[in-house]
mmCIF file of C-alpha atoms in Angstrom:
data_model
loop_
_atom_site.group_PDB
_atom_site.id
_atom_site.type_symbol
_atom_site.label_atom_id
_atom_site.label_comp_id
_atom_site.label_asym_id
_atom_site.label_seq_id
_atom_site.Cartn_x
_atom_site.Cartn_y
_atom_site.Cartn_z
ATOM 1 C CA MET A 1 -44.683 61.004 46.237
ATOM 2 C CA LYS A 2 -44.106 58.122 48.639
ATOM 3 C CA THR A 3 -40.527 56.704 48.885
ATOM 4 C CA GLU A 4 -41.926 53.383 48.003
ATOM 5 C CA VAL A 5 -43.299 54.621 44.645
ATOM 6 C CA LEU A 6 -39.903 56.238 44.020
ATOM 7 C CA LYS A 7 -38.048 52.984 44.566
ATOM 8 C CA GLU A 8 -40.653 51.196 42.369
ATOM 9 C CA ILE A 9 -40.093 53.620 39.499
ATOM 10 C CA ILE A 10 -36.266 53.211 39.650
ATOM 11 C CA LYS A 11 -36.756 49.334 39.648
ATOM 12 C CA LYS A 12 -39.197 49.279 36.723
ATOM 13 C CA LYS A 13 -36.880 51.467 34.776
ATOM 14 C CA LEU A 14 -34.312 48.754 34.803
ATOM 15 C CA SER A 15 -36.738 46.195 33.332
ATOM 16 C CA ARG A 16 -36.564 48.135 29.924
ATOM 17 C CA GLU A 17 -40.318 47.975 29.583
ATOM 18 C CA ASP A 18 -42.764 50.839 28.808
ATOM 19 C CA PHE A 19 -44.639 52.333 31.675
ATOM 20 C CA ALA A 20 -46.131 55.548 33.010
ATOM 21 C CA VAL A 21 -46.151 57.274 36.425
ATOM 22 C CA LEU A 22 -49.719 58.725 37.414
ATOM 23 C CA THR A 23 -49.757 61.609 39.839
ATOM 24 C CA ASN A 24 -52.866 63.113 41.457
ATOM 25 C CA LEU A 25 -52.048 66.798 41.561
ATOM 26 C CA SER A 26 -54.748 67.355 44.213
ATOM 27 C CA THR A 27 -53.286 64.754 46.628
ATOM 28 C CA SER A 28 -49.772 64.168 45.364
ATOM 29 C CA LYS A 29 -50.476 60.395 45.420
ATOM 30 C CA SER A 30 -48.780 58.506 42.583
ATOM 31 C CA GLN A 31 -48.717 55.031 40.914
ATOM 32 C CA ILE A 32 -47.043 53.171 38.327
ATOM 33 C CA PHE A 33 -49.168 52.194 35.442
ATOM 34 C CA ASP A 34 -48.644 49.762 32.541
ATOM 35 C CA SER A 35 -51.095 47.821 30.363
ATOM 36 C CA LYS A 36 -51.255 45.069 33.033
ATOM 37 C CA LYS A 37 -51.596 47.144 36.162
ATOM 38 C CA LEU A 38 -54.885 48.052 37.807
ATOM 39 C CA LEU A 39 -55.617 51.550 38.803
ATOM 40 C CA SER A 40 -55.840 52.418 42.430
ATOM 41 C CA LYS A 41 -58.885 54.288 43.861
ATOM 42 C CA GLU A 42 -57.112 57.587 43.164
ATOM 43 C CA PHE A 43 -57.411 57.013 39.504
ATOM 44 C CA GLU A 44 -59.862 54.457 38.775
ATOM 45 C CA ASN A 45 -62.475 57.082 37.634
ATOM 46 C CA TYR A 46 -60.289 58.102 34.821
ATOM 47 C CA GLU A 47 -59.442 54.829 33.332
ATOM 48 C CA ASN A 48 -60.528 55.863 29.794
ATOM 49 C CA GLU A 49 -58.622 59.079 29.756
ATOM 50 C CA ILE A 50 -55.383 57.447 31.237
ATOM 51 C CA ASN A 51 -55.449 54.663 28.591
ATOM 52 C CA ASN A 52 -55.972 57.052 25.872
ATOM 53 C CA TYR A 53 -52.948 59.147 26.949
ATOM 54 C CA TYR A 54 -50.747 56.075 27.752
ATOM 55 C CA ASN A 55 -51.482 54.438 24.235
ATOM 56 C CA LEU A 56 -50.378 57.632 22.623
ATOM 57 C CA LYS A 57 -47.380 58.041 24.851
ATOM 58 C CA LYS A 58 -48.765 61.555 25.671
ATOM 59 C CA ASN A 59 -47.405 63.316 28.685
ATOM 60 C CA GLY A 60 -49.114 66.056 30.752
ATOM 61 C CA VAL A 61 -52.213 66.835 32.819
ATOM 62 C CA ILE A 62 -55.093 64.947 31.343
ATOM 63 C CA ASP A 63 -57.637 67.447 30.054
ATOM 64 C CA GLY A 64 -60.441 68.118 32.701
ATOM 65 C CA THR A 65 -58.734 66.401 35.427
ATOM 66 C CA GLU A 66 -55.872 66.837 37.993
ATOM 67 C CA ILE A 67 -54.074 63.695 36.961
ATOM 68 C CA PHE A 68 -50.591 64.113 35.580
ATOM 69 C CA ILE A 69 -49.112 61.304 33.367
ATOM 70 C CA LEU A 70 -45.525 60.899 32.492
ATOM 71 C CA ASN A 71 -44.597 58.033 30.165
ATOM 72 C CA TYR A 72 -41.296 56.220 30.388
ATOM 73 C CA ILE A 73 -40.325 54.515 27.120
ATOM 74 C CA SER A 74 -38.021 51.653 26.906
ATOM 75 C CA PRO A 75 -34.608 52.545 25.593
ATOM 76 C CA ILE A 76 -33.737 52.181 21.893
ATOM 77 C CA GLU A 77 -31.185 49.315 21.505
ATOM 78 C CA VAL A 78 -27.909 50.073 19.805
ATOM 79 C CA ILE A 79 -25.399 47.260 18.817
ATOM 80 C CA ILE A 80 -21.980 48.362 18.096
ATOM 81 C CA ILE A 81 -19.570 45.796 16.297
ATOM 82 C CA GLY A 82 -16.065 46.599 17.130
ATOM 83 C CA ALA A 83 -14.686 47.581 20.464
ATOM 84 C CA VAL A 84 -12.262 49.980 18.948
ATOM 85 C CA HIS A 85 -11.331 53.530 20.088
ATOM 86 C CA ILE A 86 -14.470 55.378 18.431
ATOM 87 C CA ALA A 87 -16.625 53.042 20.378
ATOM 88 C CA GLN A 88 -15.288 54.572 23.645
ATOM 89 C CA TYR A 89 -16.334 58.022 22.578
ATOM 90 C CA LEU A 90 -19.506 56.809 21.189
ATOM 91 C CA ILE A 91 -20.395 55.285 24.536
ATOM 92 C CA ASP A 92 -19.503 58.589 26.293
ATOM 93 C CA LEU A 93 -21.942 60.562 24.120
ATOM 94 C CA LEU A 94 -24.691 57.941 23.844
ATOM 95 C CA LYS A 95 -24.906 57.907 27.741
ATOM 96 C CA ASN A 96 -26.953 61.340 27.506
ATOM 97 C CA PHE A 97 -29.661 59.828 25.366
ATOM 98 C CA ASN A 98 -32.169 57.051 25.913
ATOM 99 C CA PHE A 99 -30.036 54.122 24.189
ATOM 100 C CA ALA A 100 -29.084 50.693 25.543
ATOM 101 C CA VAL A 101 -25.735 49.734 24.263
ATOM 102 C CA THR A 102 -24.362 46.402 23.374
ATOM 103 C CA ILE A 103 -20.866 45.860 21.992
ATOM 104 C CA ILE A 104 -19.836 42.825 19.997
ATOM 105 C CA ASP A 105 -16.343 42.058 19.102
ATOM 106 C CA PRO A 106 -14.631 38.684 18.798
ATOM 107 C CA ARG A 107 -11.236 39.908 19.550
ATOM 108 C CA LYS A 108 -10.724 39.616 23.356
ATOM 109 C CA TYR A 109 -7.755 42.065 23.636
ATOM 110 C CA PHE A 110 -10.166 44.889 22.619
ATOM 111 C CA THR A 111 -12.915 44.073 24.870
ATOM 112 C CA THR A 112 -11.262 44.558 28.193
ATOM 113 C CA GLU A 113 -13.434 45.737 31.009
ATOM 114 C CA GLN A 114 -11.107 48.434 31.740
ATOM 115 C CA ARG A 115 -11.810 49.985 28.458
ATOM 116 C CA PHE A 116 -15.664 49.416 28.708
ATOM 117 C CA LYS A 117 -17.015 49.835 32.189
ATOM 118 C CA ASN A 118 -20.637 49.037 32.780
ATOM 119 C CA ILE A 119 -21.304 48.248 29.119
ATOM 120 C CA LYS A 120 -22.730 44.996 27.861
ATOM 121 C CA ILE A 121 -20.023 43.261 25.921
ATOM 122 C CA ILE A 122 -20.300 40.057 23.837
ATOM 123 C CA ASN A 123 -16.991 38.531 23.012
ATOM 124 C CA GLU A 124 -18.128 36.453 20.063
ATOM 125 C CA TRP A 125 -18.465 36.610 16.286
ATOM 126 C CA PRO A 126 -21.396 38.764 15.383
ATOM 127 C CA ASN A 127 -23.617 36.049 13.794
ATOM 128 C CA LYS A 128 -23.259 33.976 16.949
ATOM 129 C CA ALA A 129 -23.795 36.953 19.398
ATOM 130 C CA LEU A 130 -26.761 38.240 17.531
ATOM 131 C CA GLU A 131 -28.429 34.992 17.598
ATOM 132 C CA LYS A 132 -28.458 35.297 21.493
ATOM 133 C CA ILE A 133 -30.378 38.818 21.320
ATOM 134 C CA GLU A 134 -33.935 39.051 20.626
ATOM 135 C CA THR A 135 -33.822 41.910 18.177
ATOM 136 C CA SER A 136 -36.728 44.033 16.525
ATOM 137 C CA SER A 137 -36.958 46.970 14.117
ATOM 138 C CA ASN A 138 -36.307 49.277 17.087
ATOM 139 C CA PHE A 139 -32.531 48.259 16.921
ATOM 140 C CA ALA A 140 -29.945 50.218 15.564
ATOM 141 C CA LEU A 141 -26.610 48.725 14.274
ATOM 142 C CA ILE A 142 -23.215 50.597 13.991
ATOM 143 C CA THR A 143 -20.244 48.545 12.556
ATOM 144 C CA LEU A 144 -16.859 50.091 13.247
ATOM 145 C CA THR A 145 -14.188 47.404 12.535
ATOM 146 C CA HIS A 146 -14.277 47.860 8.571
ATOM 147 C CA ASP A 147 -13.208 44.319 8.502
ATOM 148 C CA PRO A 148 -15.631 42.383 6.170
ATOM 149 C CA LYS A 149 -15.338 39.220 8.217
ATOM 150 C CA ILE A 150 -16.451 40.966 11.350
ATOM 151 C CA ASP A 151 -18.843 43.676 10.066
ATOM 152 C CA ASP A 152 -20.466 41.869 7.075
ATOM 153 C CA PRO A 153 -22.459 39.058 9.125
ATOM 154 C CA ALA A 154 -23.740 41.905 11.287
ATOM 155 C CA LEU A 155 -24.791 44.069 8.357
ATOM 156 C CA ASN A 156 -26.618 40.874 6.722
ATOM 157 C CA TYR A 157 -28.398 40.359 10.054
ATOM 158 C CA ALA A 158 -29.464 43.928 10.596
ATOM 159 C CA LEU A 159 -30.746 44.173 6.929
ATOM 160 C CA LYS A 160 -32.722 40.853 7.233
ATOM 161 C CA ASN A 161 -34.122 41.947 10.544
ATOM 162 C CA LYS A 162 -35.067 45.562 9.285
ATOM 163 C CA PHE A 163 -33.149 47.562 11.933
ATOM 164 C CA PHE A 164 -34.359 51.290 11.779
ATOM 165 C CA TYR A 165 -30.868 52.486 11.629
ATOM 166 C CA ILE A 166 -27.673 50.692 10.134
ATOM 167 C CA GLY A 167 -24.351 52.626 9.943
ATOM 168 C CA ALA A 168 -21.123 51.315 8.604
ATOM 169 C CA LEU A 169 -17.718 53.049 9.155
ATOM 170 C CA GLY A 170 -15.151 53.067 6.302
ATOM 171 C CA SER A 171 -14.221 55.068 3.461
ATOM 172 C CA LYS A 172 -16.279 55.713 0.212
ATOM 173 C CA LYS A 173 -13.999 52.883 -1.271
ATOM 174 C CA THR A 174 -14.605 50.539 1.548
ATOM 175 C CA HIS A 175 -18.316 51.330 1.353
ATOM 176 C CA GLU A 176 -18.407 50.584 -2.450
ATOM 177 C CA ASN A 177 -16.796 47.183 -1.874
ATOM 178 C CA ARG A 178 -19.135 46.380 1.009
ATOM 179 C CA CYS A 179 -22.125 47.237 -1.360
ATOM 180 C CA LYS A 180 -20.892 44.921 -3.840
ATOM 181 C CA ARG A 181 -20.583 42.055 -1.382
ATOM 182 C CA LEU A 182 -23.995 42.728 -0.157
ATOM 183 C CA LYS A 183 -25.520 42.798 -3.650
ATOM 184 C CA GLU A 184 -23.646 39.473 -4.232
ATOM 185 C CA ALA A 185 -25.134 38.116 -0.945
ATOM 186 C CA GLY A 186 -28.681 38.880 -2.557
ATOM 187 C CA PHE A 187 -29.739 42.323 -1.125
ATOM 188 C CA ASN A 188 -31.587 44.588 -3.436
ATOM 189 C CA GLU A 189 -30.467 48.344 -4.138
ATOM 190 C CA LYS A 190 -33.026 49.723 -1.622
ATOM 191 C CA GLU A 191 -31.807 47.606 1.146
ATOM 192 C CA ILE A 192 -28.185 48.473 0.432
ATOM 193 C CA LYS A 193 -28.924 52.110 0.084
ATOM 194 C CA SER A 194 -30.619 52.045 3.559
ATOM 195 C CA ILE A 195 -27.133 51.672 5.260
ATOM 196 C CA HIS A 196 -25.641 54.933 6.171
ATOM 197 C CA GLY A 197 -22.163 54.548 4.630
ATOM 198 C CA PRO A 198 -19.780 56.048 5.090
ATOM 199 C CA ILE A 199 -21.409 56.474 8.596
ATOM 200 C CA GLY A 200 -22.200 59.909 10.204
ATOM 201 C CA ILE A 201 -23.246 63.335 9.217
ATOM 202 C CA LYS A 202 -20.779 65.472 7.283
ATOM 203 C CA PHE A 203 -19.268 68.447 9.336
ATOM 204 C CA GLY A 204 -15.628 68.126 8.247
ATOM 205 C CA GLY A 205 -14.219 66.658 11.372
ATOM 206 C CA LYS A 206 -11.715 63.837 11.115
ATOM 207 C CA SER A 207 -10.712 63.228 14.681
ATOM 208 C CA THR A 208 -12.033 60.304 16.624
ATOM 209 C CA PRO A 209 -14.386 62.220 18.889
ATOM 210 C CA GLU A 210 -15.658 64.139 15.873
ATOM 211 C CA ILE A 211 -16.439 60.996 13.988
ATOM 212 C CA ALA A 212 -18.307 59.686 17.071
ATOM 213 C CA LEU A 213 -20.189 62.930 17.371
ATOM 214 C CA SER A 214 -21.213 62.713 13.806
ATOM 215 C CA ILE A 215 -22.436 59.140 14.140
ATOM 216 C CA VAL A 216 -24.375 60.031 17.272
ATOM 217 C CA ALA A 217 -25.989 63.080 15.455
ATOM 218 C CA GLN A 218 -27.199 60.770 12.657
ATOM 219 C CA LEU A 219 -28.486 58.049 14.968
ATOM 220 C CA VAL A 220 -30.382 60.689 17.075
ATOM 221 C CA SER A 221 -31.858 62.117 14.052
ATOM 222 C CA GLU A 222 -33.084 58.743 12.721
ATOM 223 C CA THR A 223 -34.284 57.764 16.133
ATOM 224 C CA ASN A 224 -36.423 60.955 16.428
ATOM 225 C CA LYS A 225 -37.927 59.937 12.948
ATOM 226 C CA LEU A 226 -38.727 56.588 14.259
ATOM 227 C CA LEU A 227 -40.245 57.938 17.432
ATOM 228 C CA LEU A 228 -42.478 60.571 15.515
ATOM 229 C CA ASN A 229 -43.757 57.839 13.237
ATOM 230 C CA SER A 230 -44.611 55.483 16.004
ATOM 231 C CA LYS A 231 -46.708 58.210 17.512
ATOM 232 C CA LYS A 232 -48.810 58.671 14.335
ATOM 233 C CA MET B 1 -41.045 61.824 26.902
ATOM 234 C CA GLU B 2 -39.286 60.739 30.029
ATOM 235 C CA LYS B 3 -36.000 59.105 29.295
ATOM 236 C CA PRO B 4 -35.064 56.338 31.576
ATOM 237 C CA SER B 5 -31.397 57.230 31.210
ATOM 238 C CA GLU B 6 -32.038 60.199 33.180
ATOM 239 C CA THR B 7 -30.927 59.416 36.739
ATOM 240 C CA ILE B 8 -32.544 62.382 38.786
ATOM 241 C CA LEU B 9 -34.757 59.883 40.769
ATOM 242 C CA GLU B 10 -31.839 57.607 41.536
ATOM 243 C CA SER B 11 -30.006 60.570 42.998
ATOM 244 C CA ALA B 12 -33.205 61.465 44.957
ATOM 245 C CA ASN B 13 -33.209 57.945 46.462
ATOM 246 C CA SER B 14 -29.568 58.115 47.326
ATOM 247 C CA TRP B 15 -30.242 61.514 49.217
ATOM 248 C CA ILE B 16 -33.233 59.986 50.880
ATOM 249 C CA GLU B 17 -31.105 56.841 51.988
ATOM 250 C CA THR B 18 -28.523 59.348 53.599
ATOM 251 C CA GLN B 19 -31.516 60.742 55.740
ATOM 252 C CA GLN B 20 -31.890 63.925 53.896
ATOM 253 C CA LYS B 21 -35.214 65.571 53.140
ATOM 254 C CA VAL B 22 -35.925 65.649 49.419
ATOM 255 C CA ALA B 23 -38.359 67.809 47.493
ATOM 256 C CA LEU B 24 -39.080 66.873 43.889
ATOM 257 C CA ALA B 25 -40.056 69.580 41.275
ATOM 258 C CA THR B 26 -41.769 68.375 37.991
ATOM 259 C CA VAL B 27 -42.744 70.563 34.957
ATOM 260 C CA ILE B 28 -46.402 69.483 34.349
ATOM 261 C CA LYS B 29 -47.561 72.061 31.846
ATOM 262 C CA THR B 30 -45.843 74.372 29.342
ATOM 263 C CA TRP B 31 -47.360 77.107 27.016
ATOM 264 C CA GLY B 32 -45.395 78.852 24.242
ATOM 265 C CA SER B 33 -41.550 78.352 24.105
ATOM 266 C CA SER B 34 -40.066 76.669 27.091
ATOM 267 C CA PRO B 35 -36.670 75.086 27.123
ATOM 268 C CA CYS B 36 -37.842 72.223 29.365
ATOM 269 C CA GLN B 37 -40.217 69.621 28.275
ATOM 270 C CA ILE B 38 -43.012 68.287 30.475
ATOM 271 C CA GLY B 39 -41.672 65.808 32.876
ATOM 272 C CA SER B 40 -38.357 67.662 33.453
ATOM 273 C CA LYS B 41 -37.280 67.270 36.869
ATOM 274 C CA MET B 42 -35.307 68.959 39.714
ATOM 275 C CA ILE B 43 -34.594 67.675 43.181
ATOM 276 C CA ILE B 44 -33.774 69.869 46.201
ATOM 277 C CA ASN B 45 -32.479 69.106 49.628
ATOM 278 C CA GLU B 46 -32.765 71.090 52.946
ATOM 279 C CA LYS B 47 -29.413 72.559 52.448
ATOM 280 C CA GLY B 48 -30.631 73.935 49.119
ATOM 281 C CA ASP B 49 -28.368 71.587 47.005
ATOM 282 C CA PHE B 50 -30.223 70.785 43.746
ATOM 283 C CA LEU B 51 -29.833 68.549 40.692
ATOM 284 C CA GLY B 52 -31.705 68.571 37.388
ATOM 285 C CA SER B 53 -33.516 71.434 35.883
ATOM 286 C CA VAL B 54 -37.044 72.716 35.336
ATOM 287 C CA SER B 55 -36.170 75.695 32.890
ATOM 288 C CA GLY B 56 -33.314 77.171 31.060
ATOM 289 C CA GLY B 57 -32.173 78.746 34.440
ATOM 290 C CA CYS B 58 -35.136 81.184 34.290
ATOM 291 C CA VAL B 59 -36.997 79.952 37.465
ATOM 292 C CA GLU B 60 -34.812 77.626 39.253
ATOM 293 C CA THR B 61 -34.023 79.891 42.166
ATOM 294 C CA ASN B 62 -37.654 80.522 42.869
ATOM 295 C CA VAL B 63 -38.467 76.768 42.533
ATOM 296 C CA ILE B 64 -35.587 76.115 45.163
ATOM 297 C CA ASN B 65 -36.913 78.647 47.572
ATOM 298 C CA GLU B 66 -40.415 77.326 47.408
ATOM 299 C CA CYS B 67 -39.166 73.780 47.799
ATOM 300 C CA LEU B 68 -37.123 74.802 50.863
ATOM 301 C CA GLU B 69 -40.296 76.504 52.252
ATOM 302 C CA LEU B 70 -42.251 73.311 51.527
ATOM 303 C CA MET B 71 -39.843 71.214 53.564
ATOM 304 C CA LYS B 72 -39.464 73.795 56.327
ATOM 305 C CA ASN B 73 -43.250 73.894 56.935
ATOM 306 C CA ASN B 74 -43.656 70.247 56.184
ATOM 307 C CA ILE B 75 -46.291 70.784 53.473
ATOM 308 C CA SER B 76 -46.757 67.836 51.171
ATOM 309 C CA PHE B 77 -47.114 69.328 47.774
ATOM 310 C CA LYS B 78 -47.830 72.702 45.918
ATOM 311 C CA LYS B 79 -48.428 73.868 42.250
ATOM 312 C CA ILE B 80 -46.442 77.051 41.078
ATOM 313 C CA HIS B 81 -47.489 78.699 37.837
ATOM 314 C CA PHE B 82 -45.038 81.050 35.992
ATOM 315 C CA THR B 83 -45.885 83.587 33.406
ATOM 316 C CA ILE B 84 -44.272 86.383 31.527
ATOM 317 C CA GLN B 85 -46.544 88.823 33.607
ATOM 318 C CA ASP B 86 -45.727 87.047 36.874
ATOM 319 C CA GLU B 87 -43.557 89.354 38.922
ATOM 320 C CA ASN B 88 -41.578 86.549 40.377
ATOM 321 C CA ALA B 89 -40.929 85.190 36.874
ATOM 322 C CA TRP B 90 -39.886 88.656 35.668
ATOM 323 C CA SER B 91 -37.476 89.185 38.580
ATOM 324 C CA VAL B 92 -35.769 85.702 37.930
ATOM 325 C CA GLY B 93 -36.108 86.478 34.168
ATOM 326 C CA LEU B 94 -38.564 84.196 32.068
ATOM 327 C CA ALA B 95 -36.770 85.554 28.942
ATOM 328 C CA CYS B 96 -38.250 82.776 26.688
ATOM 329 C CA GLY B 97 -41.572 84.275 26.972
ATOM 330 C CA GLY B 98 -43.187 80.964 27.811
ATOM 331 C CA GLU B 99 -45.560 79.975 30.583
ATOM 332 C CA LEU B 100 -45.094 76.821 32.788
ATOM 333 C CA THR B 101 -46.550 75.148 35.718
ATOM 334 C CA ILE B 102 -44.447 73.163 38.128
ATOM 335 C CA PHE B 103 -45.538 70.586 40.687
ATOM 336 C CA ILE B 104 -43.327 70.523 43.972
ATOM 337 C CA GLU B 105 -43.739 67.760 46.318
ATOM 338 C CA GLN B 106 -41.893 66.173 49.316
ATOM 339 C CA ILE B 107 -40.666 62.430 48.743
ATOM 340 C CA ASN B 108 -41.403 60.658 52.176
#
């Protein structure tokens, strides 16, 4: 691989777009490929096969060729409402997975850079902050404040925009009250049930890192289901 | 699926920027049970320092040695295949019973 290609891959990863890297295993020449990019001489004879693998996000040596394709998929976006203590543990755990994290919290004293290094923080009320983000059904929402005036607008937004994962922190009682409010706001039972509340898988832990781990386990599980379905 | 959050290529780049020779090893084929997916990577410098992984520790030593040879003899690339019958794989212990092919190449 040429150093230029390496640098190009690193740059492309920051663009948060899907792309693939092609390597000719009989020459070690490689190039970046996406739907807009033309194939170089090294690869042009295998255009159909390459497109086929690319569209299916399939990795490996293309059958009957010496072409290796590796897909880079854009990260799943996770929005966290509440720059609270759990959020710090969450971010540490989420780093190991393919997630891009944004934290929203209108309370300035929580969102100090000292507590959240290299994380995108929006210091505004959720409804205002979410308007500024181009969201899709590939987004996940985690609400952590258990304060209705901060969490509820975000939950409303995520339900309307069909986020694939919505989780809300809070006790069973808090969640019951939350469901009542959402019902009053006009959401049907199916929509309300799609919220993971109380958030996280159950494994008996109550400490902050344990709660964070239980949330990440649930989010990763739901993300894997999403990726599996998108391949079908 | 390659996860962009993995930073092995970024590390390779920073090694190169400090004038080190770097070899990249990538898992390109697997059969049977294999702990590392296709696309798993490891980088190695001339001193034998390495980052990343191409198996669950079964063939790393072997791959490192192959990469050191590659850099020493200035060969640009090589394909290495490991199977359970493979003597090398046995000696380093491919305990999972799988097979894998690894592509090693110099970045330059």
